[in-house]
Amino acid sequence: AQKVTQAQTEISVVEKEDVTLDCVYETRDTTYYLFWYKQPPSGELVFLIRRNSFDEQNEISGRYSWNFQKSTSSFNFTITASQVVDSAVYFCALSEAPLRTGTASKLTFGTGTRLQVTL
Amino acid sequence: GAVVSQHPSRVICKSGTSVKIECRSLDFQATTMFWYRQFPKQSLMLMATSNEGSKATYEQGVEKDKFLINHASLTLSTLTVTSAHPEDSSFYICSARDSGRGVGKQFFGPGTRLTVL
């Protein structure tokens, strides 16, 4: 069975601080995908990143960066120079690889980390 | 880009009534859509996988007779909460992926907030 653990339930930082959101996962699959989503107060999930289990290269996108460590089954997310607009709940998620092209796999979500960025 | 819509965005109903929620992929076809439920301040829990032209696959503990899913076309899946009760009040979110692409990202709908009085 797949499992995603986000041990940090709530984090509060002051604007411009860096913050790292932790994500640890469990799966027996050799091929899988990891995701991060942002859920602002409006409720709509915003896709941030998808990472293939074979691609351990870290990724940076603007103020966002992701550190994928297969050896520790972790996929941590860092926001640099946080802003008030970053305040939201962030979910890490895991899916197995689709059985065939064109199909989709269900996502297993972590419990989310609520990030509050204050002035 | 691909967009998934949900209708209605918010619904309030009396206990015992049935509520239908629509999930549409607007510019792509989706053979599979997923229905999730999110209680306040909790994570998203998968309820069922909706398969076009066949029966939905329900997760353990989800009553298929209570949560009816119909995936009648490649762009529409509906979730009907039958005989709704206050404990069914939740945020329901669907997702879909473009069947015409290889391994692509899933797109989530904006969610439907159901309140049962």
PDB file of N, CA and C in Angstrom, chain B residues 25-115:
ATOM      1  N   SER B  25     -14.304  17.613 -18.341  1.00  0.00           N
ATOM      2  CA  SER B  25     -13.020  17.992 -18.910  1.00  0.00           C
ATOM      3  C   SER B  25     -13.358  18.875 -20.111  1.00  0.00           C
ATOM      4  N   LEU B  26     -12.839  20.073 -20.123  1.00  0.00           N
ATOM      5  CA  LEU B  26     -13.295  21.057 -21.091  1.00  0.00           C
ATOM      6  C   LEU B  26     -12.612  20.993 -22.448  1.00  0.00           C
ATOM      7  N   ASP B  27     -11.385  20.605 -22.499  1.00  0.00           N
ATOM      8  CA  ASP B  27     -10.734  20.589 -23.801  1.00  0.00           C
ATOM      9  C   ASP B  27      -9.900  19.338 -24.026  1.00  0.00           C
ATOM     10  N   PHE B  28     -10.294  18.269 -23.350  1.00  0.00           N
ATOM     11  CA  PHE B  28      -9.616  17.006 -23.596  1.00  0.00           C
ATOM     12  C   PHE B  28     -10.549  15.877 -23.200  1.00  0.00           C
ATOM     13  N   GLN B  29     -10.221  14.691 -23.659  1.00  0.00           N
ATOM     14  CA  GLN B  29     -11.020  13.517 -23.320  1.00  0.00           C
ATOM     15  C   GLN B  29     -10.365  12.763 -22.169  1.00  0.00           C
ATOM     16  N   ALA B  30     -11.192  12.257 -21.304  1.00  0.00           N
ATOM     17  CA  ALA B  30     -10.681  11.548 -20.136  1.00  0.00           C
ATOM     18  C   ALA B  30     -11.429  10.231 -19.961  1.00  0.00           C
ATOM     19  N   THR B  31     -10.741   9.133 -20.192  1.00  0.00           N
ATOM     20  CA  THR B  31     -11.376   7.826 -19.976  1.00  0.00           C
ATOM     21  C   THR B  31     -11.510   7.523 -18.491  1.00  0.00           C
ATOM     22  N   THR B  32     -10.691   8.174 -17.712  1.00  0.00           N
ATOM     23  CA  THR B  32     -10.724   7.954 -16.264  1.00  0.00           C
ATOM     24  C   THR B  32     -10.792   9.279 -15.536  1.00  0.00           C
ATOM     25  N   MET B  33     -11.689   9.347 -14.599  1.00  0.00           N
ATOM     26  CA  MET B  33     -11.752  10.507 -13.707  1.00  0.00           C
ATOM     27  C   MET B  33     -11.790   9.985 -12.277  1.00  0.00           C
ATOM     28  N   PHE B  34     -11.364  10.803 -11.374  1.00  0.00           N
ATOM     29  CA  PHE B  34     -11.324  10.402  -9.970  1.00  0.00           C
ATOM     30  C   PHE B  34     -12.170  11.362  -9.132  1.00  0.00           C
ATOM     31  N   TRP B  35     -12.811  10.782  -8.131  1.00  0.00           N
ATOM     32  CA  TRP B  35     -13.588  11.589  -7.193  1.00  0.00           C
ATOM     33  C   TRP B  35     -12.944  11.501  -5.815  1.00  0.00           C
ATOM     34  N   TYR B  36     -12.676  12.682  -5.252  1.00  0.00           N
ATOM     35  CA  TYR B  36     -12.084  12.767  -3.924  1.00  0.00           C
ATOM     36  C   TYR B  36     -13.042  13.520  -3.002  1.00  0.00           C
ATOM     37  N   ARG B  37     -12.862  13.255  -1.722  1.00  0.00           N
ATOM     38  CA  ARG B  37     -13.637  13.973  -0.721  1.00  0.00           C
ATOM     39  C   ARG B  37     -12.661  14.548   0.293  1.00  0.00           C
ATOM     40  N   GLN B  38     -12.924  15.771   0.703  1.00  0.00           N
ATOM     41  CA  GLN B  38     -12.044  16.421   1.664  1.00  0.00           C
ATOM     42  C   GLN B  38     -12.881  17.035   2.768  1.00  0.00           C
ATOM     43  N   PHE B  39     -12.717  16.529   3.978  1.00  0.00           N
ATOM     44  CA  PHE B  39     -13.374  17.118   5.139  1.00  0.00           C
ATOM     45  C   PHE B  39     -12.547  18.308   5.602  1.00  0.00           C
ATOM     46  N   PRO B  40     -13.184  19.219   6.329  1.00  0.00           N
ATOM     47  CA  PRO B  40     -12.483  20.445   6.744  1.00  0.00           C
ATOM     48  C   PRO B  40     -11.137  20.163   7.408  1.00  0.00           C
ATOM     49  N   LYS B  41     -10.153  20.853   6.926  1.00  0.00           N
ATOM     50  CA  LYS B  41      -8.797  20.767   7.466  1.00  0.00           C
ATOM     51  C   LYS B  41      -8.223  19.351   7.414  1.00  0.00           C
ATOM     52  N   GLN B  42      -8.694  18.572   6.484  1.00  0.00           N
ATOM     53  CA  GLN B  42      -8.156  17.232   6.331  1.00  0.00           C
ATOM     54  C   GLN B  42      -7.654  17.032   4.906  1.00  0.00           C
ATOM     55  N   SER B  43      -7.111  15.866   4.663  1.00  0.00           N
ATOM     56  CA  SER B  43      -6.543  15.577   3.350  1.00  0.00           C
ATOM     57  C   SER B  43      -7.624  15.129   2.374  1.00  0.00           C
ATOM     58  N   LEU B  44      -7.237  14.994   1.138  1.00  0.00           N
ATOM     59  CA  LEU B  44      -8.140  14.462   0.127  1.00  0.00           C
ATOM     60  C   LEU B  44      -8.115  12.943   0.198  1.00  0.00           C
ATOM     61  N   MET B  45      -9.284  12.373   0.220  1.00  0.00           N
ATOM     62  CA  MET B  45      -9.391  10.924   0.243  1.00  0.00           C
ATOM     63  C   MET B  45     -10.102  10.478  -1.020  1.00  0.00           C
ATOM     64  N   LEU B  46      -9.482   9.546  -1.712  1.00  0.00           N
ATOM     65  CA  LEU B  46     -10.093   9.039  -2.934  1.00  0.00           C
ATOM     66  C   LEU B  46     -11.347   8.252  -2.590  1.00  0.00           C
ATOM     67  N   MET B  47     -12.424   8.573  -3.297  1.00  0.00           N
ATOM     68  CA  MET B  47     -13.678   7.851  -3.104  1.00  0.00           C
ATOM     69  C   MET B  47     -13.819   6.748  -4.142  1.00  0.00           C
ATOM     70  N   ALA B  48     -13.593   7.129  -5.389  1.00  0.00           N
ATOM     71  CA  ALA B  48     -13.833   6.172  -6.466  1.00  0.00           C
ATOM     72  C   ALA B  48     -13.136   6.613  -7.735  1.00  0.00           C
ATOM     73  N   THR B  49     -12.921   5.632  -8.587  1.00  0.00           N
ATOM     74  CA  THR B  49     -12.376   5.869  -9.918  1.00  0.00           C
ATOM     75  C   THR B  49     -13.507   5.690 -10.912  1.00  0.00           C
ATOM     76  N   SER B  50     -13.733   6.706 -11.698  1.00  0.00           N
ATOM     77  CA  SER B  50     -14.823   6.695 -12.659  1.00  0.00           C
ATOM     78  C   SER B  50     -14.285   6.314 -14.031  1.00  0.00           C
ATOM     79  N   ASN B  51     -14.820   5.258 -14.595  1.00  0.00           N
ATOM     80  CA  ASN B  51     -14.343   4.758 -15.878  1.00  0.00           C
ATOM     81  C   ASN B  51     -15.410   4.938 -16.951  1.00  0.00           C
ATOM     82  N   GLU B  52     -15.038   5.572 -18.029  1.00  0.00           N
ATOM     83  CA  GLU B  52     -15.988   5.822 -19.109  1.00  0.00           C
ATOM     84  C   GLU B  52     -16.510   4.519 -19.683  1.00  0.00           C
ATOM     85  N   GLY B  53     -17.818   4.386 -19.699  1.00  0.00           N
ATOM     86  CA  GLY B  53     -18.446   3.228 -20.305  1.00  0.00           C
ATOM     87  C   GLY B  53     -18.480   1.990 -19.434  1.00  0.00           C
ATOM     88  N   SER B  54     -18.005   2.080 -18.223  1.00  0.00           N
ATOM     89  CA  SER B  54     -18.068   0.910 -17.342  1.00  0.00           C
ATOM     90  C   SER B  54     -18.322   1.364 -15.902  1.00  0.00           C
ATOM     91  N   LYS B  55     -18.438   0.402 -15.025  1.00  0.00           N
ATOM     92  CA  LYS B  55     -18.746   0.721 -13.630  1.00  0.00           C
ATOM     93  C   LYS B  55     -17.568   1.389 -12.944  1.00  0.00           C
ATOM     94  N   ALA B  56     -17.899   2.219 -11.997  1.00  0.00           N
ATOM     95  CA  ALA B  56     -16.852   2.872 -11.217  1.00  0.00           C
ATOM     96  C   ALA B  56     -16.240   1.884 -10.235  1.00  0.00           C
ATOM     97  N   THR B  57     -15.028   2.167  -9.865  1.00  0.00           N
ATOM     98  CA  THR B  57     -14.332   1.363  -8.859  1.00  0.00           C
ATOM     99  C   THR B  57     -14.289   2.163  -7.564  1.00  0.00           C
ATOM    100  N   TYR B  58     -14.866   1.611  -6.527  1.00  0.00           N
ATOM    101  CA  TYR B  58     -14.966   2.332  -5.266  1.00  0.00           C
ATOM    102  C   TYR B  58     -13.864   1.910  -4.298  1.00  0.00           C
ATOM    103  N   GLU B  59     -13.412   2.869  -3.528  1.00  0.00           N
ATOM    104  CA  GLU B  59     -12.430   2.558  -2.487  1.00  0.00           C
ATOM    105  C   GLU B  59     -13.127   1.890  -1.311  1.00  0.00           C
ATOM    106  N   GLN B  60     -12.342   1.203  -0.550  1.00  0.00           N
ATOM    107  CA  GLN B  60     -12.893   0.494   0.598  1.00  0.00           C
ATOM    108  C   GLN B  60     -13.561   1.471   1.547  1.00  0.00           C
ATOM    109  N   GLY B  61     -14.751   1.099   1.984  1.00  0.00           N
ATOM    110  CA  GLY B  61     -15.474   1.932   2.931  1.00  0.00           C
ATOM    111  C   GLY B  61     -16.393   2.951   2.297  1.00  0.00           C
ATOM    112  N   VAL B  62     -16.362   3.078   0.984  1.00  0.00           N
ATOM    113  CA  VAL B  62     -17.234   4.022   0.290  1.00  0.00           C
ATOM    114  C   VAL B  62     -18.445   3.269  -0.240  1.00  0.00           C
ATOM    115  N   GLU B  63     -19.625   3.706   0.144  1.00  0.00           N
ATOM    116  CA  GLU B  63     -20.846   3.008  -0.254  1.00  0.00           C
ATOM    117  C   GLU B  63     -21.222   3.352  -1.689  1.00  0.00           C
ATOM    118  N   LYS B  64     -21.200   2.383  -2.546  1.00  0.00           N
ATOM    119  CA  LYS B  64     -21.484   2.642  -3.955  1.00  0.00           C
ATOM    120  C   LYS B  64     -22.952   2.988  -4.196  1.00  0.00           C
ATOM    121  N   ASP B  65     -23.823   2.505  -3.326  1.00  0.00           N
ATOM    122  CA  ASP B  65     -25.237   2.826  -3.496  1.00  0.00           C
ATOM    123  C   ASP B  65     -25.555   4.228  -3.004  1.00  0.00           C
ATOM    124  N   LYS B  66     -24.682   4.780  -2.215  1.00  0.00           N
ATOM    125  CA  LYS B  66     -24.900   6.125  -1.709  1.00  0.00           C
ATOM    126  C   LYS B  66     -24.249   7.163  -2.623  1.00  0.00           C
ATOM    127  N   PHE B  67     -23.121   6.799  -3.157  1.00  0.00           N
ATOM    128  CA  PHE B  67     -22.397   7.710  -4.033  1.00  0.00           C
ATOM    129  C   PHE B  67     -22.392   7.103  -5.432  1.00  0.00           C
ATOM    130  N   LEU B  68     -23.390   7.485  -6.194  1.00  0.00           N
ATOM    131  CA  LEU B  68     -23.551   6.937  -7.538  1.00  0.00           C
ATOM    132  C   LEU B  68     -22.690   7.700  -8.534  1.00  0.00           C
ATOM    133  N   ILE B  69     -21.933   6.967  -9.302  1.00  0.00           N
ATOM    134  CA  ILE B  69     -21.052   7.593 -10.278  1.00  0.00           C
ATOM    135  C   ILE B  69     -21.419   7.114 -11.668  1.00  0.00           C
ATOM    136  N   ASN B  70     -21.541   8.080 -12.566  1.00  0.00           N
ATOM    137  CA  ASN B  70     -21.864   7.793 -13.952  1.00  0.00           C
ATOM    138  C   ASN B  70     -20.872   8.521 -14.852  1.00  0.00           C
ATOM    139  N   HIS B  71     -20.170   7.762 -15.653  1.00  0.00           N
ATOM    140  CA  HIS B  71     -19.187   8.361 -16.569  1.00  0.00           C
ATOM    141  C   HIS B  71     -19.674   8.079 -17.981  1.00  0.00           C
ATOM    142  N   ALA B  72     -20.669   8.856 -18.386  1.00  0.00           N
ATOM    143  CA  ALA B  72     -21.403   8.550 -19.615  1.00  0.00           C
ATOM    144  C   ALA B  72     -20.667   8.936 -20.888  1.00  0.00           C
ATOM    145  N   SER B  73     -19.733   9.859 -20.774  1.00  0.00           N
ATOM    146  CA  SER B  73     -19.005  10.271 -21.973  1.00  0.00           C
ATOM    147  C   SER B  73     -17.556  10.518 -21.618  1.00  0.00           C
ATOM    148  N   LEU B  74     -16.753  10.778 -22.611  1.00  0.00           N
ATOM    149  CA  LEU B  74     -15.330  10.984 -22.373  1.00  0.00           C
ATOM    150  C   LEU B  74     -15.020  12.343 -21.754  1.00  0.00           C
ATOM    151  N   THR B  75     -16.024  13.166 -21.581  1.00  0.00           N
ATOM    152  CA  THR B  75     -15.774  14.474 -20.984  1.00  0.00           C
ATOM    153  C   THR B  75     -16.640  14.763 -19.762  1.00  0.00           C
ATOM    154  N   LEU B  76     -17.430  13.786 -19.338  1.00  0.00           N
ATOM    155  CA  LEU B  76     -18.346  14.055 -18.230  1.00  0.00           C
ATOM    156  C   LEU B  76     -18.461  12.871 -17.286  1.00  0.00           C
ATOM    157  N   SER B  77     -18.273  13.144 -16.021  1.00  0.00           N
ATOM    158  CA  SER B  77     -18.549  12.174 -14.972  1.00  0.00           C
ATOM    159  C   SER B  77     -19.431  12.868 -13.946  1.00  0.00           C
ATOM    160  N   THR B  78     -20.406  12.148 -13.422  1.00  0.00           N
ATOM    161  CA  THR B  78     -21.267  12.734 -12.396  1.00  0.00           C
ATOM    162  C   THR B  78     -21.220  11.904 -11.127  1.00  0.00           C
ATOM    163  N   LEU B  79     -21.297  12.591 -10.029  1.00  0.00           N
ATOM    164  CA  LEU B  79     -21.362  11.961  -8.708  1.00  0.00           C
ATOM    165  C   LEU B  79     -22.679  12.379  -8.078  1.00  0.00           C
ATOM    166  N   THR B  80     -23.504  11.429  -7.737  1.00  0.00           N
ATOM    167  CA  THR B  80     -24.765  11.719  -7.082  1.00  0.00           C
ATOM    168  C   THR B  80     -24.719  11.224  -5.649  1.00  0.00           C
ATOM    169  N   VAL B  81     -24.896  12.143  -4.729  1.00  0.00           N
ATOM    170  CA  VAL B  81     -24.969  11.774  -3.320  1.00  0.00           C
ATOM    171  C   VAL B  81     -26.446  11.539  -3.025  1.00  0.00           C
ATOM    172  N   THR B  82     -26.802  10.297  -2.800  1.00  0.00           N
ATOM    173  CA  THR B  82     -28.210   9.960  -2.606  1.00  0.00           C
ATOM    174  C   THR B  82     -28.580  10.041  -1.129  1.00  0.00           C
ATOM    175  N   SER B  83     -29.785  10.508  -0.880  1.00  0.00           N
ATOM    176  CA  SER B  83     -30.293  10.628   0.491  1.00  0.00           C
ATOM    177  C   SER B  83     -29.219  11.227   1.409  1.00  0.00           C
ATOM    178  N   ALA B  84     -28.831  12.422   1.047  1.00  0.00           N
ATOM    179  CA  ALA B  84     -27.718  13.061   1.763  1.00  0.00           C
ATOM    180  C   ALA B  84     -28.054  13.328   3.230  1.00  0.00           C
ATOM    181  N   HIS B  85     -27.035  13.198   4.056  1.00  0.00           N
ATOM    182  CA  HIS B  85     -27.167  13.489   5.486  1.00  0.00           C
ATOM    183  C   HIS B  85     -26.075  14.474   5.894  1.00  0.00           C
ATOM    184  N   PRO B  86     -26.242  15.109   7.017  1.00  0.00           N
ATOM    185  CA  PRO B  86     -25.241  16.110   7.440  1.00  0.00           C
ATOM    186  C   PRO B  86     -23.809  15.595   7.425  1.00  0.00           C
ATOM    187  N   GLU B  87     -23.609  14.330   7.710  1.00  0.00           N
ATOM    188  CA  GLU B  87     -22.241  13.806   7.711  1.00  0.00           C
ATOM    189  C   GLU B  87     -21.646  13.696   6.317  1.00  0.00           C
ATOM    190  N   ASP B  88     -22.480  13.884   5.285  1.00  0.00           N
ATOM    191  CA  ASP B  88     -21.974  13.898   3.908  1.00  0.00           C
ATOM    192  C   ASP B  88     -21.454  15.276   3.517  1.00  0.00           C
ATOM    193  N   SER B  89     -21.686  16.239   4.369  1.00  0.00           N
ATOM    194  CA  SER B  89     -21.192  17.591   4.094  1.00  0.00           C
ATOM    195  C   SER B  89     -19.677  17.547   3.956  1.00  0.00           C
ATOM    196  N   SER B  90     -19.196  18.015   2.844  1.00  0.00           N
ATOM    197  CA  SER B  90     -17.770  17.909   2.567  1.00  0.00           C
ATOM    198  C   SER B  90     -17.442  18.699   1.305  1.00  0.00           C
ATOM    199  N   PHE B  91     -16.177  18.700   0.959  1.00  0.00           N
ATOM    200  CA  PHE B  91     -15.699  19.314  -0.275  1.00  0.00           C
ATOM    201  C   PHE B  91     -15.383  18.172  -1.223  1.00  0.00           C
ATOM    202  N   TYR B  92     -16.073  18.133  -2.343  1.00  0.00           N
ATOM    203  CA  TYR B  92     -15.890  17.048  -3.296  1.00  0.00           C
ATOM    204  C   TYR B  92     -15.099  17.576  -4.494  1.00  0.00           C
ATOM    205  N   ILE B  93     -14.041  16.863  -4.826  1.00  0.00           N
ATOM    206  CA  ILE B  93     -13.145  17.302  -5.890  1.00  0.00           C
ATOM    207  C   ILE B  93     -12.968  16.169  -6.894  1.00  0.00           C
ATOM    208  N   CYS B  94     -13.038  16.522  -8.172  1.00  0.00           N
ATOM    209  CA  CYS B  94     -12.784  15.516  -9.189  1.00  0.00           C
ATOM    210  C   CYS B  94     -11.465  15.844  -9.890  1.00  0.00           C
ATOM    211  N   SER B  95     -10.899  14.842 -10.511  1.00  0.00           N
ATOM    212  CA  SER B  95      -9.703  15.067 -11.313  1.00  0.00           C
ATOM    213  C   SER B  95      -9.782  14.230 -12.576  1.00  0.00           C
ATOM    214  N   ALA B  96      -9.058  14.671 -13.578  1.00  0.00           N
ATOM    215  CA  ALA B  96      -9.059  13.949 -14.844  1.00  0.00           C
ATOM    216  C   ALA B  96      -7.723  14.146 -15.525  1.00  0.00           C
ATOM    217  N   ARG B  97      -7.407  13.176 -16.379  1.00  0.00           N
ATOM    218  CA  ARG B  97      -6.167  13.315 -17.141  1.00  0.00           C
ATOM    219  C   ARG B  97      -6.463  13.127 -18.612  1.00  0.00           C
ATOM    220  N   ASP B  98      -5.730  13.846 -19.421  1.00  0.00           N
ATOM    221  CA  ASP B  98      -5.923  13.783 -20.858  1.00  0.00           C
ATOM    222  C   ASP B  98      -5.534  12.401 -21.382  1.00  0.00           C
ATOM    223  N   SER B  99      -6.519  11.651 -21.871  1.00  0.00           N
ATOM    224  CA  SER B  99      -6.256  10.299 -22.355  1.00  0.00           C
ATOM    225  C   SER B  99      -5.412  10.288 -23.617  1.00  0.00           C
ATOM    226  N   GLY B 100      -5.383  11.414 -24.307  1.00  0.00           N
ATOM    227  CA  GLY B 100      -4.666  11.466 -25.566  1.00  0.00           C
ATOM    228  C   GLY B 100      -3.174  11.687 -25.410  1.00  0.00           C
ATOM    229  N   ARG B 101      -2.756  11.934 -24.193  1.00  0.00           N
ATOM    230  CA  ARG B 101      -1.346  12.172 -23.978  1.00  0.00           C
ATOM    231  C   ARG B 101      -0.714  10.943 -23.353  1.00  0.00           C
ATOM    232  N   GLY B 102       0.595  10.970 -23.277  1.00  0.00           N
ATOM    233  CA  GLY B 102       1.298   9.887 -22.610  1.00  0.00           C
ATOM    234  C   GLY B 102       1.071   9.999 -21.126  1.00  0.00           C
ATOM    235  N   VAL B 103       2.121  10.069 -20.384  1.00  0.00           N
ATOM    236  CA  VAL B 103       1.956  10.235 -18.945  1.00  0.00           C
ATOM    237  C   VAL B 103       1.901  11.724 -18.650  1.00  0.00           C
ATOM    238  N   GLY B 104       0.751  12.209 -18.405  1.00  0.00           N
ATOM    239  CA  GLY B 104       0.597  13.640 -18.168  1.00  0.00           C
ATOM    240  C   GLY B 104       0.060  13.900 -16.788  1.00  0.00           C
ATOM    241  N   LYS B 105       0.029  15.145 -16.432  1.00  0.00           N
ATOM    242  CA  LYS B 105      -0.432  15.476 -15.087  1.00  0.00           C
ATOM    243  C   LYS B 105      -1.941  15.410 -15.034  1.00  0.00           C
ATOM    244  N   GLN B 106      -2.442  15.171 -13.847  1.00  0.00           N
ATOM    245  CA  GLN B 106      -3.880  15.193 -13.615  1.00  0.00           C
ATOM    246  C   GLN B 106      -4.305  16.621 -13.339  1.00  0.00           C
ATOM    247  N   PHE B 107      -5.473  16.928 -13.823  1.00  0.00           N
ATOM    248  CA  PHE B 107      -6.029  18.255 -13.583  1.00  0.00           C
ATOM    249  C   PHE B 107      -7.194  18.129 -12.625  1.00  0.00           C
ATOM    250  N   PHE B 108      -7.226  18.986 -11.657  1.00  0.00           N
ATOM    251  CA  PHE B 108      -8.277  18.949 -10.658  1.00  0.00           C
ATOM    252  C   PHE B 108      -9.332  20.005 -10.943  1.00  0.00           C
ATOM    253  N   GLY B 109     -10.561  19.635 -10.657  1.00  0.00           N
ATOM    254  CA  GLY B 109     -11.632  20.600 -10.725  1.00  0.00           C
ATOM    255  C   GLY B 109     -11.559  21.534  -9.530  1.00  0.00           C
ATOM    256  N   PRO B 110     -12.341  22.596  -9.552  1.00  0.00           N
ATOM    257  CA  PRO B 110     -12.296  23.588  -8.475  1.00  0.00           C
ATOM    258  C   PRO B 110     -13.007  23.131  -7.210  1.00  0.00           C
ATOM    259  N   GLY B 111     -13.681  21.989  -7.274  1.00  0.00           N
ATOM    260  CA  GLY B 111     -14.335  21.473  -6.084  1.00  0.00           C
ATOM    261  C   GLY B 111     -15.785  21.911  -5.944  1.00  0.00           C
ATOM    262  N   THR B 112     -16.544  21.115  -5.235  1.00  0.00           N
ATOM    263  CA  THR B 112     -17.943  21.414  -4.924  1.00  0.00           C
ATOM    264  C   THR B 112     -18.125  21.285  -3.422  1.00  0.00           C
ATOM    265  N   ARG B 113     -18.570  22.379  -2.824  1.00  0.00           N
ATOM    266  CA  ARG B 113     -18.773  22.340  -1.377  1.00  0.00           C
ATOM    267  C   ARG B 113     -20.226  21.988  -1.091  1.00  0.00           C
ATOM    268  N   LEU B 114     -20.423  20.835  -0.492  1.00  0.00           N
ATOM    269  CA  LEU B 114     -21.774  20.357  -0.172  1.00  0.00           C
ATOM    270  C   LEU B 114     -22.052  20.546   1.304  1.00  0.00           C
ATOM    271  N   THR B 115     -23.160  21.201   1.588  1.00  0.00           N
ATOM    272  CA  THR B 115     -23.618  21.357   2.966  1.00  0.00           C
ATOM    273  C   THR B 115     -25.008  20.759   3.072  1.00  0.00           C
TER     274      THR B 115
END
